[in-house]
């Protein structure tokens, strides 16, 4: 499972989009990737998807309805 959301407002840290990806085969959790561009991203790991959603909302103002399913 992979979800993506775009940051609408230019940020000082230059984060442009977010991805939440499940890691069910390895860590059994979810990564929240904060992308600056196609070659550079920060990541955070969460045990539950709701924790990743909350972090995205707290840090970037992205709410659940802003996410789009990809691949």
mmCIF file of N, CA and C in Angstrom, residues 5-59:
data_model
loop_
_atom_site.group_PDB
_atom_site.id
_atom_site.type_symbol
_atom_site.label_atom_id
_atom_site.label_comp_id
_atom_site.label_asym_id
_atom_site.label_seq_id
_atom_site.Cartn_x
_atom_site.Cartn_y
_atom_site.Cartn_z
ATOM 1 N N UNK A 5 0.602 12.536 -0.965
ATOM 2 C CA UNK A 5 -0.052 13.834 -0.790
ATOM 3 C C UNK A 5 0.947 14.931 -1.153
ATOM 4 N N UNK A 6 0.449 15.966 -1.796
ATOM 5 C CA UNK A 6 1.309 17.089 -2.198
ATOM 6 C C UNK A 6 1.157 18.246 -1.217
ATOM 7 N N UNK A 7 2.255 18.939 -0.981
ATOM 8 C CA UNK A 7 2.276 20.119 -0.126
ATOM 9 C C UNK A 7 1.924 21.315 -0.999
ATOM 10 N N UNK A 8 0.841 21.990 -0.678
ATOM 11 C CA UNK A 8 0.351 23.088 -1.517
ATOM 12 C C UNK A 8 1.119 24.390 -1.313
ATOM 13 N N UNK A 9 1.652 24.595 -0.119
ATOM 14 C CA UNK A 9 2.308 25.857 0.216
ATOM 15 C C UNK A 9 3.818 25.648 0.287
ATOM 16 N N UNK A 10 4.576 26.549 -0.330
ATOM 17 C CA UNK A 10 6.036 26.466 -0.274
ATOM 18 C C UNK A 10 6.498 26.532 1.177
ATOM 19 N N UNK A 11 7.386 25.629 1.525
ATOM 20 C CA UNK A 11 7.878 25.546 2.900
ATOM 21 C C UNK A 11 9.363 25.876 2.939
ATOM 22 N N UNK A 12 9.800 26.374 4.071
ATOM 23 C CA UNK A 12 11.216 26.691 4.257
ATOM 24 C C UNK A 12 12.088 25.446 4.124
ATOM 25 N N UNK A 13 11.580 24.288 4.587
ATOM 26 C CA UNK A 13 12.365 23.050 4.510
ATOM 27 C C UNK A 13 12.314 22.395 3.129
ATOM 28 N N UNK A 14 11.565 23.001 2.197
ATOM 29 C CA UNK A 14 11.467 22.594 0.801
ATOM 30 C C UNK A 14 10.781 21.248 0.574
ATOM 31 N N UNK A 15 10.059 20.728 1.568
ATOM 32 C CA UNK A 15 9.308 19.495 1.392
ATOM 33 C C UNK A 15 8.189 19.771 0.394
ATOM 34 N N UNK A 16 8.081 18.914 -0.643
ATOM 35 C CA UNK A 16 7.103 19.142 -1.716
ATOM 36 C C UNK A 16 5.980 18.124 -1.727
ATOM 37 N N UNK A 17 6.265 16.876 -1.313
ATOM 38 C CA UNK A 17 5.205 15.876 -1.238
ATOM 39 C C UNK A 17 5.558 14.819 -0.205
ATOM 40 N N UNK A 18 4.529 14.090 0.216
ATOM 41 C CA UNK A 18 4.672 13.049 1.227
ATOM 42 C C UNK A 18 4.215 11.719 0.657
ATOM 43 N N UNK A 19 4.784 10.654 1.166
ATOM 44 C CA UNK A 19 4.363 9.304 0.815
ATOM 45 C C UNK A 19 4.269 8.501 2.096
ATOM 46 N N UNK A 20 3.174 7.763 2.252
ATOM 47 C CA UNK A 20 3.072 6.763 3.311
ATOM 48 C C UNK A 20 3.118 5.415 2.614
ATOM 49 N N UNK A 21 4.042 4.563 3.031
ATOM 50 C CA UNK A 21 4.194 3.244 2.430
ATOM 51 C C UNK A 21 4.231 2.193 3.524
ATOM 52 N N UNK A 22 3.461 1.126 3.315
ATOM 53 C CA UNK A 22 3.487 0.034 4.293
ATOM 54 C C UNK A 22 4.766 -0.773 4.105
ATOM 55 N N UNK A 23 5.256 -1.288 5.194
ATOM 56 C CA UNK A 23 6.450 -2.126 5.186
ATOM 57 C C UNK A 23 6.085 -3.462 5.846
ATOM 58 N N UNK A 24 4.979 -4.042 5.363
ATOM 59 C CA UNK A 24 4.424 -5.232 5.999
ATOM 60 C C UNK A 24 5.319 -6.457 5.909
ATOM 61 N N UNK A 25 6.218 -6.507 4.941
ATOM 62 C CA UNK A 25 7.090 -7.669 4.803
ATOM 63 C C UNK A 25 8.333 -7.615 5.677
ATOM 64 N N UNK A 26 8.662 -6.443 6.202
ATOM 65 C CA UNK A 26 9.886 -6.319 6.999
ATOM 66 C C UNK A 26 9.576 -5.842 8.414
ATOM 67 N N UNK A 27 9.285 -4.565 8.576
ATOM 68 C CA UNK A 27 9.106 -4.004 9.921
ATOM 69 C C UNK A 27 7.677 -4.101 10.432
ATOM 70 N N UNK A 28 6.737 -4.450 9.556
ATOM 71 C CA UNK A 28 5.311 -4.557 9.908
ATOM 72 C C UNK A 28 4.723 -3.203 10.319
ATOM 73 N N UNK A 29 5.290 -2.122 9.788
ATOM 74 C CA UNK A 29 4.815 -0.786 10.117
ATOM 75 C C UNK A 29 4.651 0.051 8.860
ATOM 76 N N UNK A 30 4.773 1.365 9.020
ATOM 77 C CA UNK A 30 4.551 2.317 7.929
ATOM 78 C C UNK A 30 5.639 3.380 7.943
ATOM 79 N N UNK A 31 6.140 3.694 6.766
ATOM 80 C CA UNK A 31 7.083 4.790 6.612
ATOM 81 C C UNK A 31 6.345 6.018 6.088
ATOM 82 N N UNK A 32 6.688 7.167 6.645
ATOM 83 C CA UNK A 32 6.239 8.457 6.128
ATOM 84 C C UNK A 32 7.474 9.101 5.510
ATOM 85 N N UNK A 33 7.460 9.216 4.178
ATOM 86 C CA UNK A 33 8.570 9.839 3.458
ATOM 87 C C UNK A 33 8.200 11.281 3.150
ATOM 88 N N UNK A 34 9.092 12.201 3.469
ATOM 89 C CA UNK A 34 8.918 13.626 3.192
ATOM 90 C C UNK A 34 9.901 13.993 2.093
ATOM 91 N N UNK A 35 9.392 14.203 0.878
ATOM 92 C CA UNK A 35 10.233 14.396 -0.304
ATOM 93 C C UNK A 35 10.537 15.865 -0.574
ATOM 94 N N UNK A 36 11.812 16.145 -0.783
ATOM 95 C CA UNK A 36 12.255 17.440 -1.271
ATOM 96 C C UNK A 36 12.243 17.406 -2.801
ATOM 97 N N UNK A 37 12.718 16.300 -3.362
ATOM 98 C CA UNK A 37 12.700 16.073 -4.811
ATOM 99 C C UNK A 37 12.759 14.564 -5.047
ATOM 100 N N UNK A 38 12.922 14.138 -6.295
ATOM 101 C CA UNK A 38 12.946 12.705 -6.605
ATOM 102 C C UNK A 38 14.150 11.977 -6.023
ATOM 103 N N UNK A 39 15.184 12.708 -5.660
ATOM 104 C CA UNK A 39 16.414 12.085 -5.176
ATOM 105 C C UNK A 39 16.675 12.264 -3.691
ATOM 106 N N UNK A 40 15.807 13.001 -2.999
ATOM 107 C CA UNK A 40 16.084 13.298 -1.599
ATOM 108 C C UNK A 40 14.802 13.317 -0.787
ATOM 109 N N UNK A 41 14.770 12.490 0.272
ATOM 110 C CA UNK A 41 13.601 12.442 1.156
ATOM 111 C C UNK A 41 14.047 12.099 2.571
ATOM 112 N N UNK A 42 13.275 12.565 3.529
ATOM 113 C CA UNK A 42 13.441 12.171 4.921
ATOM 114 C C UNK A 42 12.418 11.067 5.183
ATOM 115 N N UNK A 43 12.686 10.211 6.168
ATOM 116 C CA UNK A 43 11.665 9.224 6.496
ATOM 117 C C UNK A 43 11.503 9.084 8.003
ATOM 118 N N UNK A 44 10.302 8.666 8.373
ATOM 119 C CA UNK A 44 9.948 8.366 9.758
ATOM 120 C C UNK A 44 9.196 7.048 9.728
ATOM 121 N N UNK A 45 9.305 6.263 10.786
ATOM 122 C CA UNK A 45 8.622 4.966 10.849
ATOM 123 C C UNK A 45 7.580 4.988 11.951
ATOM 124 N N UNK A 46 6.448 4.358 11.676
ATOM 125 C CA UNK A 46 5.352 4.284 12.634
ATOM 126 C C UNK A 46 4.796 2.866 12.675
ATOM 127 N N UNK A 47 4.401 2.439 13.834
ATOM 128 C CA UNK A 47 3.828 1.101 13.985
ATOM 129 C C UNK A 47 2.444 1.016 13.358
ATOM 130 N N UNK A 48 1.657 2.104 13.457
ATOM 131 C CA UNK A 48 0.293 2.128 12.941
ATOM 132 C C UNK A 48 0.135 3.236 11.913
ATOM 133 N N UNK A 49 -0.704 2.977 10.923
ATOM 134 C CA UNK A 49 -0.917 3.970 9.866
ATOM 135 C C UNK A 49 -1.519 5.252 10.427
ATOM 136 N N UNK A 50 -2.385 5.129 11.432
ATOM 137 C CA UNK A 50 -2.976 6.343 12.016
ATOM 138 C C UNK A 50 -1.922 7.243 12.643
ATOM 139 N N UNK A 51 -0.830 6.666 13.129
ATOM 140 C CA UNK A 51 0.274 7.467 13.666
ATOM 141 C C UNK A 51 0.961 8.238 12.543
ATOM 142 N N UNK A 52 1.107 7.617 11.375
ATOM 143 C CA UNK A 52 1.707 8.298 10.215
ATOM 144 C C UNK A 52 0.802 9.433 9.734
ATOM 145 N N UNK A 53 -0.522 9.155 9.687
ATOM 146 C CA UNK A 53 -1.466 10.209 9.322
ATOM 147 C C UNK A 53 -1.390 11.388 10.289
ATOM 148 N N UNK A 54 -1.311 11.092 11.575
ATOM 149 C CA UNK A 54 -1.246 12.153 12.584
ATOM 150 C C UNK A 54 0.030 12.982 12.443
ATOM 151 N N UNK A 55 1.150 12.311 12.193
ATOM 152 C CA UNK A 55 2.414 13.030 12.007
ATOM 153 C C UNK A 55 2.341 13.944 10.783
ATOM 154 N N UNK A 56 1.750 13.460 9.694
ATOM 155 C CA UNK A 56 1.609 14.282 8.482
ATOM 156 C C UNK A 56 0.723 15.490 8.744
ATOM 157 N N UNK A 57 -0.317 15.297 9.528
ATOM 158 C CA UNK A 57 -1.204 16.417 9.843
ATOM 159 C C UNK A 57 -0.505 17.427 10.753
ATOM 160 N N UNK A 58 0.165 16.931 11.766
ATOM 161 C CA UNK A 58 0.849 17.806 12.718
ATOM 162 C C UNK A 58 1.990 18.581 12.060
ATOM 163 N N UNK A 59 2.810 17.888 11.270
ATOM 164 C CA UNK A 59 3.999 18.516 10.700
ATOM 165 C C UNK A 59 3.737 19.308 9.425
#
